[in-house]
Tab-separated table of C-alpha atoms in Angstrom:
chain	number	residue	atom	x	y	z
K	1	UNK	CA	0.000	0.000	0.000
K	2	UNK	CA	1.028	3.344	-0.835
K	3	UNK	CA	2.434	5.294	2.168
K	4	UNK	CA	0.201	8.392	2.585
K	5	UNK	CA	-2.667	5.972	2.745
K	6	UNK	CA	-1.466	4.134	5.561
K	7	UNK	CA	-0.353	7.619	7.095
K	8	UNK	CA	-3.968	8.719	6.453
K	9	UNK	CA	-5.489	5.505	7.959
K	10	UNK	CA	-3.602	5.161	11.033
K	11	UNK	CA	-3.501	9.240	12.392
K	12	UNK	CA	-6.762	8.458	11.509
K	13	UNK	CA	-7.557	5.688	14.025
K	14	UNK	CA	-5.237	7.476	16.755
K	15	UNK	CA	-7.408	10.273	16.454
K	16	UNK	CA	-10.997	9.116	16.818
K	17	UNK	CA	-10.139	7.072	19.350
K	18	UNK	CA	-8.679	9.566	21.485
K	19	UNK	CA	-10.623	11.632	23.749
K	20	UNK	CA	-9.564	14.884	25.956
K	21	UNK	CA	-7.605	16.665	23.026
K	22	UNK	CA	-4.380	15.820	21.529
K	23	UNK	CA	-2.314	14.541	24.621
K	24	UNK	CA	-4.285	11.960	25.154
K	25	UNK	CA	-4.044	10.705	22.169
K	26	UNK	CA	0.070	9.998	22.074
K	27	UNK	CA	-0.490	6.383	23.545
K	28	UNK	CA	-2.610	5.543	20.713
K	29	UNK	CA	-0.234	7.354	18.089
K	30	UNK	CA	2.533	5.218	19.768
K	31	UNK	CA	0.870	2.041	18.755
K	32	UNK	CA	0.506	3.049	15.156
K	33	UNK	CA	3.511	4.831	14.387
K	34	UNK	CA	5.782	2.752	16.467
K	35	UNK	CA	4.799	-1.396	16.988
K	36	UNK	CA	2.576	-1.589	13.884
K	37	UNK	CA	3.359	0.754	10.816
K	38	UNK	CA	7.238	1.098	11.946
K	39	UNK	CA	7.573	4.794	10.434
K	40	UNK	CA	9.745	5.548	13.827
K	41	UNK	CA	11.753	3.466	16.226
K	42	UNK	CA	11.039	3.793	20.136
K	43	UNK	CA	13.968	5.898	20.756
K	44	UNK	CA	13.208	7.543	17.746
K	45	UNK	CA	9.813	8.281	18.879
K	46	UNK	CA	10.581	9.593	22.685
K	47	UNK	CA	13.739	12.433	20.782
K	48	UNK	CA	10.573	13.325	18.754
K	49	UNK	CA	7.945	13.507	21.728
K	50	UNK	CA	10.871	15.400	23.723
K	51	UNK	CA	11.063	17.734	20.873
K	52	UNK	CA	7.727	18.288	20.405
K	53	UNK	CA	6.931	18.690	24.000
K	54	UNK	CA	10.030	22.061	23.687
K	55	UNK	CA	7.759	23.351	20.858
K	56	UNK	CA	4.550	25.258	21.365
K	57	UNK	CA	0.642	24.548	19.964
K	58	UNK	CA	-1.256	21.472	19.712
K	59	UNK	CA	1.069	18.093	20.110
K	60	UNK	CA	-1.150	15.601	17.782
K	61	UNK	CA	-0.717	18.004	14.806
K	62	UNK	CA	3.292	18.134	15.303
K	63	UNK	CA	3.480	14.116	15.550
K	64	UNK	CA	1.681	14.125	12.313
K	65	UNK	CA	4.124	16.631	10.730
K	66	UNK	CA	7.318	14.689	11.717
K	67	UNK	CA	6.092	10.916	10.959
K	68	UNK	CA	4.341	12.184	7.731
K	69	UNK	CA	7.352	14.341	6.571
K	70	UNK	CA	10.040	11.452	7.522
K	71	UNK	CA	7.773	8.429	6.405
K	72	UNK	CA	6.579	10.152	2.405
K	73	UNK	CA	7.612	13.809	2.499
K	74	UNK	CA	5.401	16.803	2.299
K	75	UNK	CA	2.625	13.933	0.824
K	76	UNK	CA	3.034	12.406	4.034
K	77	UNK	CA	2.727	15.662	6.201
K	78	UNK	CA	-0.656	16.462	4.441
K	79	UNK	CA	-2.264	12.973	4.142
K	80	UNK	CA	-1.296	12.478	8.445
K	81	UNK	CA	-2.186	16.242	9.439
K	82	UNK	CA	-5.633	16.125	7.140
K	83	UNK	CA	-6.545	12.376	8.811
K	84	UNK	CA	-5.966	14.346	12.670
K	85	UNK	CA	-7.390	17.114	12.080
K	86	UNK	CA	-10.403	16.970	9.673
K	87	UNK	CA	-12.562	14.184	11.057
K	88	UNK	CA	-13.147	15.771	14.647
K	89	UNK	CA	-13.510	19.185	12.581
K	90	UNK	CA	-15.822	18.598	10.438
K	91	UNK	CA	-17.829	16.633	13.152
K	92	UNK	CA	-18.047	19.677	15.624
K	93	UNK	CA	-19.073	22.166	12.808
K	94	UNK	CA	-22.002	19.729	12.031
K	95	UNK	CA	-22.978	18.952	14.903
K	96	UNK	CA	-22.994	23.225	16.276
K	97	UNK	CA	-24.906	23.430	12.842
K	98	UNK	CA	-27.644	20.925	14.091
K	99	UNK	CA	-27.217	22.841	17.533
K	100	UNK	CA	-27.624	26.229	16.339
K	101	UNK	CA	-30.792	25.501	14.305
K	102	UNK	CA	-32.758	25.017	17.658
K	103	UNK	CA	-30.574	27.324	19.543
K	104	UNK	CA	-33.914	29.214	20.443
K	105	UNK	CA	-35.676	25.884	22.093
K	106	UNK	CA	-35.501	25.354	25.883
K	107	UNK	CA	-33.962	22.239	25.457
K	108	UNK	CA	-30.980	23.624	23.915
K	109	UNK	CA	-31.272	26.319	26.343
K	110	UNK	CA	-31.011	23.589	28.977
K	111	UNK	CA	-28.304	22.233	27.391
K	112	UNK	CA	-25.813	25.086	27.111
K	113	UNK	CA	-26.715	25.651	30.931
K	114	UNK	CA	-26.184	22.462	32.565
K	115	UNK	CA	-23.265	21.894	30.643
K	116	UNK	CA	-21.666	25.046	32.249
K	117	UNK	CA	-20.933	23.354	35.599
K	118	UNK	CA	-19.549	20.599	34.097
K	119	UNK	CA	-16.359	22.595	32.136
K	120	UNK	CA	-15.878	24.659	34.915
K	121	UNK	CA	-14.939	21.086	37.046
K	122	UNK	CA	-12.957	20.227	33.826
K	123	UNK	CA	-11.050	23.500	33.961
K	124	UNK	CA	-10.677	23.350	37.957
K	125	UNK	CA	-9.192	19.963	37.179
K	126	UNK	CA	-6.458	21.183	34.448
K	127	UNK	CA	-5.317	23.978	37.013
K	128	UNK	CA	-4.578	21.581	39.561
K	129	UNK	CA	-3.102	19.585	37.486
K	130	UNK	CA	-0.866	22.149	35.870
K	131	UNK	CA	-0.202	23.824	38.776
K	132	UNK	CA	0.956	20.533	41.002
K	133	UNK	CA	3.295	20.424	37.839
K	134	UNK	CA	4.791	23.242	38.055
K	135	UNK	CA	5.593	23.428	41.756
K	136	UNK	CA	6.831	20.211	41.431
K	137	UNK	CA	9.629	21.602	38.987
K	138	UNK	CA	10.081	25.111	40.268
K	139	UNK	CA	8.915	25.262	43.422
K	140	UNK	CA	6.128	26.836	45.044
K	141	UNK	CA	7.711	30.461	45.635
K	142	UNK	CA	8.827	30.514	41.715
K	143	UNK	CA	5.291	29.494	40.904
K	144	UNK	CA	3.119	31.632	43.189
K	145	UNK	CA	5.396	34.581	42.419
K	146	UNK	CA	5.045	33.955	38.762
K	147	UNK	CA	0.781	32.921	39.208
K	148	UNK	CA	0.366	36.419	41.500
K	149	UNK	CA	2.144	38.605	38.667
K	150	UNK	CA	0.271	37.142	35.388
K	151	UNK	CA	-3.112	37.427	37.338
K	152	UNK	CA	-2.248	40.919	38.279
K	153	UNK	CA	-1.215	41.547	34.423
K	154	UNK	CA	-3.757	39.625	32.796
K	155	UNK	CA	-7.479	40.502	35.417
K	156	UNK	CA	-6.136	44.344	36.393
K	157	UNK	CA	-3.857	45.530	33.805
K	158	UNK	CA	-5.931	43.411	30.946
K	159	UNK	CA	-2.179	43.013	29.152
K	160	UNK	CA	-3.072	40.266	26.317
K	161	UNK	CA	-2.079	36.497	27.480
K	162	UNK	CA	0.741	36.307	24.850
K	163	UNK	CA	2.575	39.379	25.855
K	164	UNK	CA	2.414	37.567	29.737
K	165	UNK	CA	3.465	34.596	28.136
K	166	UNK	CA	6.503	36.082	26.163
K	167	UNK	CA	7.512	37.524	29.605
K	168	UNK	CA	7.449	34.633	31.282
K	169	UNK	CA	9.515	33.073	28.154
K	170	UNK	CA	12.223	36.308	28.796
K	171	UNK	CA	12.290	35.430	32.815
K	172	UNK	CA	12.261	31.603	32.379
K	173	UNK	CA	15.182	31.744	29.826
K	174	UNK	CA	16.759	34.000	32.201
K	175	UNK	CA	16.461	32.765	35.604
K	176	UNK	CA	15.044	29.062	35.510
K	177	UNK	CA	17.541	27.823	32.741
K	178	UNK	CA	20.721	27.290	34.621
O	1	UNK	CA	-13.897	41.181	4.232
O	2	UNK	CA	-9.980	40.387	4.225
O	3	UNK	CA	-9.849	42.057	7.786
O	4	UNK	CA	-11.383	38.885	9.278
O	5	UNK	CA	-9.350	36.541	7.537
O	6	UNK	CA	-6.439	38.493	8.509
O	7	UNK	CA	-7.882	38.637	12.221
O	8	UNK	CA	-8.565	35.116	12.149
O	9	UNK	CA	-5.003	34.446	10.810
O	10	UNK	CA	-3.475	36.173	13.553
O	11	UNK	CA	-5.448	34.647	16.146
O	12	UNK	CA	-5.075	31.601	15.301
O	13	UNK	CA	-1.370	32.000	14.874
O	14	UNK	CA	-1.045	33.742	18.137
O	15	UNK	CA	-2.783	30.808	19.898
O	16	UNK	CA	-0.843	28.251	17.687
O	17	UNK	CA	2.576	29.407	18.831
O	18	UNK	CA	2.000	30.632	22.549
O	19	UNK	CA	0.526	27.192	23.524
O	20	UNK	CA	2.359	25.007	25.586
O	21	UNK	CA	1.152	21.245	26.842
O	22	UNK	CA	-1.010	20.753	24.147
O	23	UNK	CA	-4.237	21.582	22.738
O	24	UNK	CA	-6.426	21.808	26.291
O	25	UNK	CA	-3.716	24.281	27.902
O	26	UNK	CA	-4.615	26.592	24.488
O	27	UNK	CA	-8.068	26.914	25.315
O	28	UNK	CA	-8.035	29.915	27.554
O	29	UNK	CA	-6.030	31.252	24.929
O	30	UNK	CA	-8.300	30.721	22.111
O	31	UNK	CA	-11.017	32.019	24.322
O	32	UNK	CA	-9.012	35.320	25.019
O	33	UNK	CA	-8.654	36.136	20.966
O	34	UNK	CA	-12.700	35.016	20.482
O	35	UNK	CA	-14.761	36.443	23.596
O	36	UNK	CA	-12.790	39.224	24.842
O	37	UNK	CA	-10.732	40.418	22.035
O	38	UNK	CA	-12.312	40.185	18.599
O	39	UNK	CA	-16.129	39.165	20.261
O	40	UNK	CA	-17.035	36.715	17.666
O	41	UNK	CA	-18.985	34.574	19.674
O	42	UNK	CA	-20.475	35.158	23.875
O	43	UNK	CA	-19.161	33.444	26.234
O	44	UNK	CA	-21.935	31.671	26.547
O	45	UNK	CA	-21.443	29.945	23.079
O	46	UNK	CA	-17.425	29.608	22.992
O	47	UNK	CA	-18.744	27.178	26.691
O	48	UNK	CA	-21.260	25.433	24.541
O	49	UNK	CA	-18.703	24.460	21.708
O	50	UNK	CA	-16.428	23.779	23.954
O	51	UNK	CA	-18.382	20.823	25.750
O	52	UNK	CA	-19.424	19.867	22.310
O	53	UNK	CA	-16.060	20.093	21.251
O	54	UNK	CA	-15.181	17.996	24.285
O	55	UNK	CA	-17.501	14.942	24.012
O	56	UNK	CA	-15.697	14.634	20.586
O	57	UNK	CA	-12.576	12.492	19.808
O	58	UNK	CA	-9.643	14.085	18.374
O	59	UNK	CA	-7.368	17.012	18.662
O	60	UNK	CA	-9.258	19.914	20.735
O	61	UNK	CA	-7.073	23.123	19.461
O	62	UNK	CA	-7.986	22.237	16.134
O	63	UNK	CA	-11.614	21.455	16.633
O	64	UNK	CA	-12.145	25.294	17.844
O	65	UNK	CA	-10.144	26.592	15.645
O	66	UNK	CA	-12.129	24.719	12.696
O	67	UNK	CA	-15.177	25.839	14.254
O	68	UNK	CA	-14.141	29.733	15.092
O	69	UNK	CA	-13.055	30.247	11.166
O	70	UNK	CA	-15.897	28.171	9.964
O	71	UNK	CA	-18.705	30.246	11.840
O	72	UNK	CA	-16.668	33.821	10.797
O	73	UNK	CA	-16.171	32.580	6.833
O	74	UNK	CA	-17.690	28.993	6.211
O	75	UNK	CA	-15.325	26.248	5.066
O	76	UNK	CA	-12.628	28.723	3.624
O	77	UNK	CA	-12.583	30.449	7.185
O	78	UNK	CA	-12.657	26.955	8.305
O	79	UNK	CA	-9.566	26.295	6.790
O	80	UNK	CA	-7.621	28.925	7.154
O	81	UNK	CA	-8.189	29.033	10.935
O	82	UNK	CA	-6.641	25.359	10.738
O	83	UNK	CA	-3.889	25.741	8.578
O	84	UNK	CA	-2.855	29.278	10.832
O	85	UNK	CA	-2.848	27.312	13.743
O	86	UNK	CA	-1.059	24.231	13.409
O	87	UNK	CA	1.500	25.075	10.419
O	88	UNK	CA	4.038	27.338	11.751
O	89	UNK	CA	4.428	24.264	14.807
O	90	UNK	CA	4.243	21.552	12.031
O	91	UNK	CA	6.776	23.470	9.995
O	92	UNK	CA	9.056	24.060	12.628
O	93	UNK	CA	8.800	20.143	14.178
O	94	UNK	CA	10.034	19.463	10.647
O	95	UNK	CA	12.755	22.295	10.618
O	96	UNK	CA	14.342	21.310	13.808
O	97	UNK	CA	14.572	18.247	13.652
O	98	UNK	CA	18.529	18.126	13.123
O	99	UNK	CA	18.863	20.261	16.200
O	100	UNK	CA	16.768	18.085	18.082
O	101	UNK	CA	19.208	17.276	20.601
O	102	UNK	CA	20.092	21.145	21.215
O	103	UNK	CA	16.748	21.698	21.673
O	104	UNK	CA	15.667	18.777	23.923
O	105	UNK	CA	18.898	18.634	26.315
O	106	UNK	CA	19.109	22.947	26.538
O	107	UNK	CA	18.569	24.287	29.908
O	108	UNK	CA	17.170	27.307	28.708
O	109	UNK	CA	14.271	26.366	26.687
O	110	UNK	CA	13.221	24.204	29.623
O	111	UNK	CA	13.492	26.674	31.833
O	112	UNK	CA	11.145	29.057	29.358
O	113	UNK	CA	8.427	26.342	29.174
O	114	UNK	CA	8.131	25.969	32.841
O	115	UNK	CA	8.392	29.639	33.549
O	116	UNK	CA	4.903	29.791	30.894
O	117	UNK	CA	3.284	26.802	33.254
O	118	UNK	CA	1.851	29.260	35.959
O	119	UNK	CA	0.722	31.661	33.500
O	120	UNK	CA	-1.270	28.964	31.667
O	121	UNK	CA	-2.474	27.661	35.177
O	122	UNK	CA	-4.210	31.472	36.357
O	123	UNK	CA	-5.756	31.690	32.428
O	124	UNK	CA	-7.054	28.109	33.461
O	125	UNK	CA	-8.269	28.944	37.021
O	126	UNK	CA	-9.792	32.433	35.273
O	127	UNK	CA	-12.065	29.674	32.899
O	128	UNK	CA	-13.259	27.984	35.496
O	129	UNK	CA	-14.540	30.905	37.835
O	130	UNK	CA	-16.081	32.402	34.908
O	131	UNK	CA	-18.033	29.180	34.190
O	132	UNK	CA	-19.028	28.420	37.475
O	133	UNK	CA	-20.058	32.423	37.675
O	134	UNK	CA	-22.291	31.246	34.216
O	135	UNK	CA	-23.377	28.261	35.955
O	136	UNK	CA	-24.655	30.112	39.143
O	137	UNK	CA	-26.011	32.811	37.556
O	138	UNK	CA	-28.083	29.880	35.118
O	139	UNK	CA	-29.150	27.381	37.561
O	140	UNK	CA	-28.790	29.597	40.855
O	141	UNK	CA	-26.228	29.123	43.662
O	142	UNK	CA	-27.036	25.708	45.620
O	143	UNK	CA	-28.004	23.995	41.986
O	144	UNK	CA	-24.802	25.191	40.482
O	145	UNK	CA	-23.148	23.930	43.416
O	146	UNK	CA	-24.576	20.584	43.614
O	147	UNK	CA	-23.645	20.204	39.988
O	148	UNK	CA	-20.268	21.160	40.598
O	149	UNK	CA	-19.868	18.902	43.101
O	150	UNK	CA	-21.553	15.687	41.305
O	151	UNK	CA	-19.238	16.669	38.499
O	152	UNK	CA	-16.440	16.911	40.428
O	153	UNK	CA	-16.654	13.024	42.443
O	154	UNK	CA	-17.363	11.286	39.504
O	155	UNK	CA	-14.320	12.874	37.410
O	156	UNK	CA	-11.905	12.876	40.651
O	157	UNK	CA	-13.219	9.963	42.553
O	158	UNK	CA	-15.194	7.654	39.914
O	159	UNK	CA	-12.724	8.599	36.588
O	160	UNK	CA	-15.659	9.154	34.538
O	161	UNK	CA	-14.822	9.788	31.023
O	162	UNK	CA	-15.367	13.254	30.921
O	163	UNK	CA	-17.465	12.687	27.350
O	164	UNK	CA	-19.683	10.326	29.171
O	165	UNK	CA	-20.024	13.257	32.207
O	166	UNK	CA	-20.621	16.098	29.425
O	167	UNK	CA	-23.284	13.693	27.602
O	168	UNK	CA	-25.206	13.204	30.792
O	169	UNK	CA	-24.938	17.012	31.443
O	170	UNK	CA	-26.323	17.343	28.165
O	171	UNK	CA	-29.033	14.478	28.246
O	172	UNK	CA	-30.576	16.328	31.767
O	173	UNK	CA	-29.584	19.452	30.178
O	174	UNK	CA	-32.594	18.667	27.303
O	175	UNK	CA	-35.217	18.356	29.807
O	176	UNK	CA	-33.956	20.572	32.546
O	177	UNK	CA	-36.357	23.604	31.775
O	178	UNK	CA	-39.373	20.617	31.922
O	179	UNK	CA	-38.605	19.254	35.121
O	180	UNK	CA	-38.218	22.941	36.446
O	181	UNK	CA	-41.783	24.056	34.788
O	182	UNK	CA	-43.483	20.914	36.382
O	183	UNK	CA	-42.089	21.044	39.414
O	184	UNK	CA	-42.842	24.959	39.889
O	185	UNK	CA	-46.587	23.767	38.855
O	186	UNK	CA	-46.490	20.833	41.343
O	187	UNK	CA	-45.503	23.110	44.251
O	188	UNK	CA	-48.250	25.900	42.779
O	189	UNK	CA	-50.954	23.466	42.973
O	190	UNK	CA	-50.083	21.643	46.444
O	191	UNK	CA	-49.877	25.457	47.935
O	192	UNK	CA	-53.681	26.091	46.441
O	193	UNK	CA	-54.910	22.960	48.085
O	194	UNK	CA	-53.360	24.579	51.082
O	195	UNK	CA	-55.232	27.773	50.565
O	196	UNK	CA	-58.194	25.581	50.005
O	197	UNK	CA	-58.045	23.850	53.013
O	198	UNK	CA	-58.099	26.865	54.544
O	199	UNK	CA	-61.048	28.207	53.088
């Protein structure tokens, strides 16, 4: 079989079966790129999770762009980026289509509402979790210091995120490299 | 007309390159360029896709980008929200990868990802008070609470999938202003028989 098509198939399997965004989904990419399509070897696959993990945005679409570059070129890179992406893309816009039609009706009313309650415990969850993280590695003076001064920036001064987030780049190239 | 594509781009971009852990740590981000900086969509709605978004498989990042460009410019807008926010990372993963030992053994770049960790954990913590602030202001304080709560044991204590725990939310969700109605006429009609009994 022609590369790109088993690049489309199996980014396409790792992706619909994962659930809770693209990290979750490495385990599954694992399986496909490393024990049964052999486009990468394990050690192969951890330098290229270790890189991925130093670059920024979405982790699933990088994979794709690595094993479909090094397994068939830029073929490869579109056939494995369009089988991550596109399927759960096309599926939301649907289904928000289907949503929006009866967006009026008190059961999609009720819908958006209870739902509410439900992402807030999922966001509660990923602070936690990313904050345990991070005073694990720097410590919880480096972290609250860093937590009290993006707040401050972000809720009082209302600086945009990214500017924060290139001055915490600046300070943690700076003082938490050595 | 170009202006929004060009807005989009940017976003999208923005978001793309300022993530780090992934797709979910990108949300607040892509919910800081959509409800409070260009206002294409409420609050309201950016929660709604976003549970929708989450009872899906896949990639999330992409999913709401996908959906932002798509409800600004259709299927162009669709794409070009995609392609602004996962290309420059794909191109550089590609780029880099002879320097990939540089890059994974330097100091410095670790240090600059964990330094970004606590900003990305307030933008989180900011989410959630703002949707529990929807969900009280919605369902009022000791519903919201409950809900919370319920949420809360089964995703900590149970592990619930959390697509199974937003599809339940959504199942009750469908018949939530029915159960209020009837039970608002239940309690109507058992305080008339009261005032009857009285009479």
């Amino acid at each position: 079989m022609e590369t790109w098509i088993e690049l489309l198939i199996g980014f396409f399997l790792a992706n619909v079966f994962g659930y809770g965004g693209g990290p979750s989904s490495i385990p599954l990419m694992y399986r496909e790129i490393v024990p049964h399509y052999h486009w990468l070897s394990g050690a192969e696959f951890s330098n290229m999770l270790a890189l991925g993990n130093s670059l920024p945005g979405p982790i699933a679409t990088k994979i794709a762009a690595y094993v479909g570059f090094d397994a068939a070129g830029w073929m490869g890179v579109l056939a494995a980026e369009a089988a991550t992406v596109v399927p759960s893309a096309v599926a939301l816009i649907v289904l928000m289509r289907i949503l929006q039609k009866y967006k009026q009706s008190q059961v999609v009313k009720g819908m958006t509402l209870l739902v509410q309650p439900v992402i807030a415990v999922m966001m509660l969850q990923l602070t936690i979790q990313s904050s345990k993280e991070s005073i694990l590695s720097i410590g919880w003076i480096q972290f609250a210091a860093i937590a009290l001064i993006s707040y401050w920036l972000i809720q009082r001064r209302k600086v945009h995120p990214a500017l924060v987030i290139v001055g915490a780049f600046v300070y943690g190239g700076i003082f938490l490299g050595r | 007309m170009l202006k929004t594509y060009a807005e989009l781009s940017l976003a999208m971009f923005r978001t793309g390159i300022l993530g780090y852990g992934g797709g979910p740590s990108t949300v607040p981000l892509i919910r800081h360029e959509a409800v409070s900086r260009y206002r294409w969509m409420a609050d309201e709605e950016f929660g709604e896709v976003l549970a929708i978004a989450n009872t899906l498989p896949g990639p999330i990042a992409t999913k709401l980008a996908a959906y932002l460009g798509y409800r600004l410019k259709g299927t162009l807008g669709a794409l070009v929200g995609l392609l602004a926010h996962i290309l420059p990372t794909a191109v550089a993963m590609i780029a880099l990868v002879s320097f990939i030992d540089v890059f994974s053994s330097s100091r410095i770049i670790h240090g600059m990802i964990e330094a970004v960790v606590p900003v990305v954990a307030v933008m989180l913590g900011q989410m959630c008070y703002e949707f529990g602030e929807k969900a009280v202001k919605g369902l009022g304080k000791y519903m919201a609470l409950a809900c919370g709560v319920i949420a809360f044991v089964l995703l900590e204590w149970v592990q619930l999938h959390p697509a199974i725990l937003i599809a339940i939310a959504l199942a009750y969700g469908s018949v939530h202003f029915k159960v209020m109605g009837k039970l608002k006429e239940t309690r109507k009609r058992k305080e008339e028989r009261r005032h009857g009994d009285m009479d």
